[in-house]
Every structure is written in structure tokens, then in C-alpha cells.
Coordinates of C-alpha atoms in Angstrom, one line a residue:
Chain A
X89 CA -1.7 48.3 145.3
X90 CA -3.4 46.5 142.4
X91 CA -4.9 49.6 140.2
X92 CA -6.7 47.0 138.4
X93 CA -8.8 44.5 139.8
X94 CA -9.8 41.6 138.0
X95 CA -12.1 38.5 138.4
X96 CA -12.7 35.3 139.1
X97 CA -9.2 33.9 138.4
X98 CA -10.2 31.1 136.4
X99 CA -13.6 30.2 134.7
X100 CA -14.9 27.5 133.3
X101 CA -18.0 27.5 130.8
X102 CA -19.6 25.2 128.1
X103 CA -19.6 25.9 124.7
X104 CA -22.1 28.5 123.6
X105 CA -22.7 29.4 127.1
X106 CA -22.2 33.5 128.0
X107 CA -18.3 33.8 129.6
X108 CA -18.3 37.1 132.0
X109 CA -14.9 38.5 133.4
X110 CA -15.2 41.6 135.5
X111 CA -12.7 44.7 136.1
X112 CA -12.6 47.7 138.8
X113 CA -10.4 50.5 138.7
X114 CA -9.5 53.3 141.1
X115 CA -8.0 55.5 139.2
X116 CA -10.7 58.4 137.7
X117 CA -8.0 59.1 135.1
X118 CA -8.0 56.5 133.2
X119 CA -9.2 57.0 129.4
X120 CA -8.8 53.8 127.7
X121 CA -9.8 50.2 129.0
X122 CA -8.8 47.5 126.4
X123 CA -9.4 43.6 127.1
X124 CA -6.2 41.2 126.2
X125 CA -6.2 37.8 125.1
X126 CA -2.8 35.6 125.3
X127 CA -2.8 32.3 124.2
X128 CA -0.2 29.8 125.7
X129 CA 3.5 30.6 124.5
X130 CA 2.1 33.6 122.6
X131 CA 1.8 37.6 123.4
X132 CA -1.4 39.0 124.8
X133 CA -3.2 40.5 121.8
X134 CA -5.9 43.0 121.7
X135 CA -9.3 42.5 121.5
X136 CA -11.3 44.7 122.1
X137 CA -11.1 48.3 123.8
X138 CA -13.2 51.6 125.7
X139 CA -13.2 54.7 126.4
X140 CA -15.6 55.9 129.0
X141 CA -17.7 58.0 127.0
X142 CA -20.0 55.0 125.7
X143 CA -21.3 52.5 127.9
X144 CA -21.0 49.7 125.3
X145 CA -19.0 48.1 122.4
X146 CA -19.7 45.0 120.4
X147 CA -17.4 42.9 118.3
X148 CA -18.6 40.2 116.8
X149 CA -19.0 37.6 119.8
X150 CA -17.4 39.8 122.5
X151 CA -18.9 42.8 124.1
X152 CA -17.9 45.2 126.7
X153 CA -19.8 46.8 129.3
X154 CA -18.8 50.0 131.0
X155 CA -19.9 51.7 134.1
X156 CA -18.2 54.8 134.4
X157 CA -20.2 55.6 137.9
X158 CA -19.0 52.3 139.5
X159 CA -16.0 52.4 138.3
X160 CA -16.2 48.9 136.7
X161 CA -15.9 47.3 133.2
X162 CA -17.2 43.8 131.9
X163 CA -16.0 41.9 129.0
X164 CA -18.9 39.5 127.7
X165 CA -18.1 36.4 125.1
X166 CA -21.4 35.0 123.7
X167 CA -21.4 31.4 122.2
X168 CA -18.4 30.5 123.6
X169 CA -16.3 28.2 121.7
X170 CA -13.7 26.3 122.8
X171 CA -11.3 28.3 120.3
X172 CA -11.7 30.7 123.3
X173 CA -9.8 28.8 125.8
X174 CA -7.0 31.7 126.6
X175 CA -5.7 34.1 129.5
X176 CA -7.6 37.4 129.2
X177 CA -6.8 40.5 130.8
X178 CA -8.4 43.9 131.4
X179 CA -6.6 46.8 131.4
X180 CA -6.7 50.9 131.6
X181 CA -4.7 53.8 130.6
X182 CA -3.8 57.2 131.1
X183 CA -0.2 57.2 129.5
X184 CA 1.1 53.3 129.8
X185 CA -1.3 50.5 130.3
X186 CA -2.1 48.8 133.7
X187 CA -2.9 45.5 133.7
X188 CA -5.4 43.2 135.5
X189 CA -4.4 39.9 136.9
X190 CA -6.1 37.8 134.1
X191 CA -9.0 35.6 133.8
X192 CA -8.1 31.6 133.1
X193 CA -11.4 30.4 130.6
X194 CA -11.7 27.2 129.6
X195 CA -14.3 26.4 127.0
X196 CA -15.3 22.5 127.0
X197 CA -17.5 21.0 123.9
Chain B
X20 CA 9.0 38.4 110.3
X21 CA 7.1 39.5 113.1
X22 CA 6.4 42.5 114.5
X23 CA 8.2 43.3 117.7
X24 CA 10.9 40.4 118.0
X25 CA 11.8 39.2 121.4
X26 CA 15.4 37.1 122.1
X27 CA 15.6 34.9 123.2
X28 CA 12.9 33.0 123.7
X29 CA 14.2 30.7 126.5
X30 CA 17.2 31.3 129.1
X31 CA 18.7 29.5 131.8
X32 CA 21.1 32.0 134.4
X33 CA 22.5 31.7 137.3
X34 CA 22.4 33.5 140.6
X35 CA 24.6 36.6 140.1
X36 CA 24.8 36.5 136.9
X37 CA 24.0 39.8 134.2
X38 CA 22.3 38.9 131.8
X39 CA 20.1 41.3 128.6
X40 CA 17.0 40.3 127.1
X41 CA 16.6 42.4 123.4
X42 CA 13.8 43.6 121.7
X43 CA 13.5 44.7 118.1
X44 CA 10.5 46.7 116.2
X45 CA 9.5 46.8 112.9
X46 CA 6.4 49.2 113.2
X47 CA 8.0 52.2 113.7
X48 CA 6.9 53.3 116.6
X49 CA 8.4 55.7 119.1
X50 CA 6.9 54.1 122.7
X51 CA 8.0 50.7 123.7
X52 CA 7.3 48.9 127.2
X53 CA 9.0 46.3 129.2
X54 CA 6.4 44.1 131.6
X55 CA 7.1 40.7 133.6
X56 CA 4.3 38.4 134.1
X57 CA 4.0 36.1 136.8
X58 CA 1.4 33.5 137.5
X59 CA -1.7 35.3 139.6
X60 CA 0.0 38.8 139.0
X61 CA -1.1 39.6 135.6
X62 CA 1.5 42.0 134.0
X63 CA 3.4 44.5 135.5
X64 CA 5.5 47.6 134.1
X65 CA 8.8 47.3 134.4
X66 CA 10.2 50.5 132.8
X67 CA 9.0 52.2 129.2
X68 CA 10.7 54.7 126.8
X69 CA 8.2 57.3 124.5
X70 CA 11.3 57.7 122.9
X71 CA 14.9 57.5 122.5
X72 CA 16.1 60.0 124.7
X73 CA 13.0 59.0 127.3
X74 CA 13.8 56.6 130.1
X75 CA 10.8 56.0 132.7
X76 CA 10.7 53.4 135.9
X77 CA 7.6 51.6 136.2
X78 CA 5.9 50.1 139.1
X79 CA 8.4 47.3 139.7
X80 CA 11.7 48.6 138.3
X81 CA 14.2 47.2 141.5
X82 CA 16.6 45.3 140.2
X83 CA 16.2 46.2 136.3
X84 CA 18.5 48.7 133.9
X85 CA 17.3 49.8 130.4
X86 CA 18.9 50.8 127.0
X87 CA 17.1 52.7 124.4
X88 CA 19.7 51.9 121.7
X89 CA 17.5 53.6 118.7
X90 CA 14.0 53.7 117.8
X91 CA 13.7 49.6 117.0
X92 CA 15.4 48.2 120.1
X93 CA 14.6 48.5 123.8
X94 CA 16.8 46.0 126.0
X95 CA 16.2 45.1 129.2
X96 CA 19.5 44.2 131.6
X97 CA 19.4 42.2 134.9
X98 CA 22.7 43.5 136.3
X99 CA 23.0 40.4 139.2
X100 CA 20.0 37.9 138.8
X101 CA 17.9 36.4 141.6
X102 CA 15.5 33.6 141.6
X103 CA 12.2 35.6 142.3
X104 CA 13.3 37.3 138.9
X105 CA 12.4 34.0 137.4
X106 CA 9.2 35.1 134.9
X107 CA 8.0 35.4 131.4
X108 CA 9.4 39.0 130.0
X109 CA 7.1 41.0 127.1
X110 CA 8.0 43.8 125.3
X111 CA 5.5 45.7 123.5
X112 CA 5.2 48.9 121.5
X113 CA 2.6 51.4 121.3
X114 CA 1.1 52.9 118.2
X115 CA -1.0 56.0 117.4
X116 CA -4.2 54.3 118.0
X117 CA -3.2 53.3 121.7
X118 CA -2.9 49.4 120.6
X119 CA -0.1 47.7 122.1
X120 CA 2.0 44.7 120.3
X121 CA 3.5 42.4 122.4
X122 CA 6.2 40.2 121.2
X123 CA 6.1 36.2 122.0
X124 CA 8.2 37.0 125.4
X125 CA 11.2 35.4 127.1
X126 CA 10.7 32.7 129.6
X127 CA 14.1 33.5 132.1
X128 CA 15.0 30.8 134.9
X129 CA 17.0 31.9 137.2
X130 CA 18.7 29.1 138.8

């Protein structure tokens, strides 16, 4: 049972066009929903993180979008760059984080 | 040196075989997490410790042993490897502020 749903798969997107990866969750417990970004041979790092008692967070380029009703959390990169080429994953926590299945973008010039 | 430290980086076992992937910390912190990732899965948790006398399964923990030696190092033990154990392995470690760090993960073949 995937917790964490997560998509599309893989995106493609020209640069400084808008890249949009979506999450849902099941789980009404959850209290922290933090997007990942892993770069080939490296650890995923943080990027950017929620909790669901603001709708919205900006960082720079990348935004996310929460929907507490829905049950469903957006990450938004503006002016993509191809810098931004990576695996990104969404995730939530109550005590240890659940991870989505990640989000292939590719960024072309 | 890096943060959370991950050996090794590569490793080629065979069927049957036991084999321990380590992980050290520098940061201090008391919670540290063992995930596989496979291709179209995303991560999944494969047991975590919130401290040293704390031992928890995750969602995929068949066929996986841990050892919380001391606060720094987590290990990870396949006790008789199979091939659909082949995956890259991350430890990470949580601090106050709910950020996990992952370390650069071990890519295990198991042949």
C-alpha cells in the first residue's frame, strides 16, 4: 500500500518553463511533508518542507502548494534550469518519513 | 568529512552470502534510518533506531538485521543475500528540526 502517491514518473520541461510534480496522502496524521532532491550517485537532500497549517511556502524558485482538504501537496519550480535535472521526491511524516516514488525531470536548454 | 558516512560505496555478494553495510554520524544525532531504493519504488524504510537502546522494523524489514553499536553507527546486516535484495542502500539521521541527512548510499549486487 503506497502511503505516498506521487506523479508523473518522469517529466520533461524546457528551461524557464514552470516544472509541477504532484503528491497524495492517505494518512490524516501526517504533520510534515518535505520535497527531496537526489542527484545521480548522491543522497536525496532537502529542499524544501510543510506543515499543514499554511497552504504555501516559497524558496527562492521552488514553491509548495498544500491542500489539506484534498489531501494533496504540489511542489512548483519556476524558471527551470537545467541545473534542476534530478530525482525529486515528496514525502510526509508523523514519526519517520514516507517516501513518494520520485519524479524524473529533465531540464533541456 | 561528510556528514553521515556510508561504506562501502560499491559491493558485489553472492547468493547466500552475509554481508553488513556501516554507517557513521558526525551530527550527533540520536535517530538514524535505514531505506532501500529501487527504481519506480522511491524509498522505503527498512528499520530506524530513535536511539541506542531503540530498535524499530519498518515497512520492508524481511530479510534485514540491525545493530545500534552507539550513537554514530547504525549497521545494516543481510544475514543470506538474494538477488531481489540487489538496490541502492541510504542511511540517514534525523535532527531536531525534522531534516533528514542522507549519506551517498551503497550500491549492493547480489549476484
Amino acid at each position: 500500500q503506497q502511503q505516498v502517491k506521487q506523479s508523473p514518473q518522469s517529466l520533461i520541461v524546457q528551461k524557464g518553463g514552470i516544472s509541477i510534480i504532484n503528491c497524495a496522502y492517505e494518512n490524516t496524521a501526517f504533520d510534515y511533508f518535505p520535497w527531496y532532491q537526489q542527484f545521480p550517485g548522491k543522497g536525496p537532500a532537502l529542499l524544501i518542507a510543510i506543515r499543514p497549517d499554511v497552504s504555501e511556502k516559497k524558496e527562492g524558485r521552488f514553491t509548495i502548494s498544500f491542500n489539506k482538504s484534498a489531501k494533496q501537496f504540489s511542489l512548483h519550480i519556476m524558471d527551470s534550469q537545467p541545473g534542476d535535472s534530478a530525482t525529486y521526491f515528496c514525502a510526509a511524516s508523523t514519526d519517520k518519513l514516507i517516501f513518494g516514488t520520485g519524479t524524473r525531470l529533465q531540464v533541456f536548454p | 568529512d561528510a556528514d553521515v558516512t556510508q561504506t562501502p560505496r560499491n559491493r558485489i555478494t553472492k547468493t547466500g552470502k552475509r554481508i553488513m553495510l556501516e554507517c557513521s554520524q558526525t551530527k550527533g544525532h540520536d535517530r538514524m534510518y535505514w531505506y532501500r531504493q529501487d527504481p519506480g519504488l522511491g524509498l522505503r524504510l527498512i528499520y530506524y533506531s530513535f536511539d541506542v537502546k531503540d530498535i524499530n522494523k519498518g515497512e520492508i524489514s524481511d530479510g534485514y538485521s540491525v545493530s545500534r553499536q552507539a550513537q554514530a553507527k547504525f549497521s545494516l546486516s543481510l544475514e543470506s543475500a538474494i538477488p531481489n535484495q540487489t538496490a541502492l542502500y541510504f542511511c540517514a539521521t534525523q535532527g531536531e528540526n525534522y531534516g533528514y541527512t542522507f549519506g551517498s548510499g551503497t550500491r549492493l549486487t547480489v549476484v
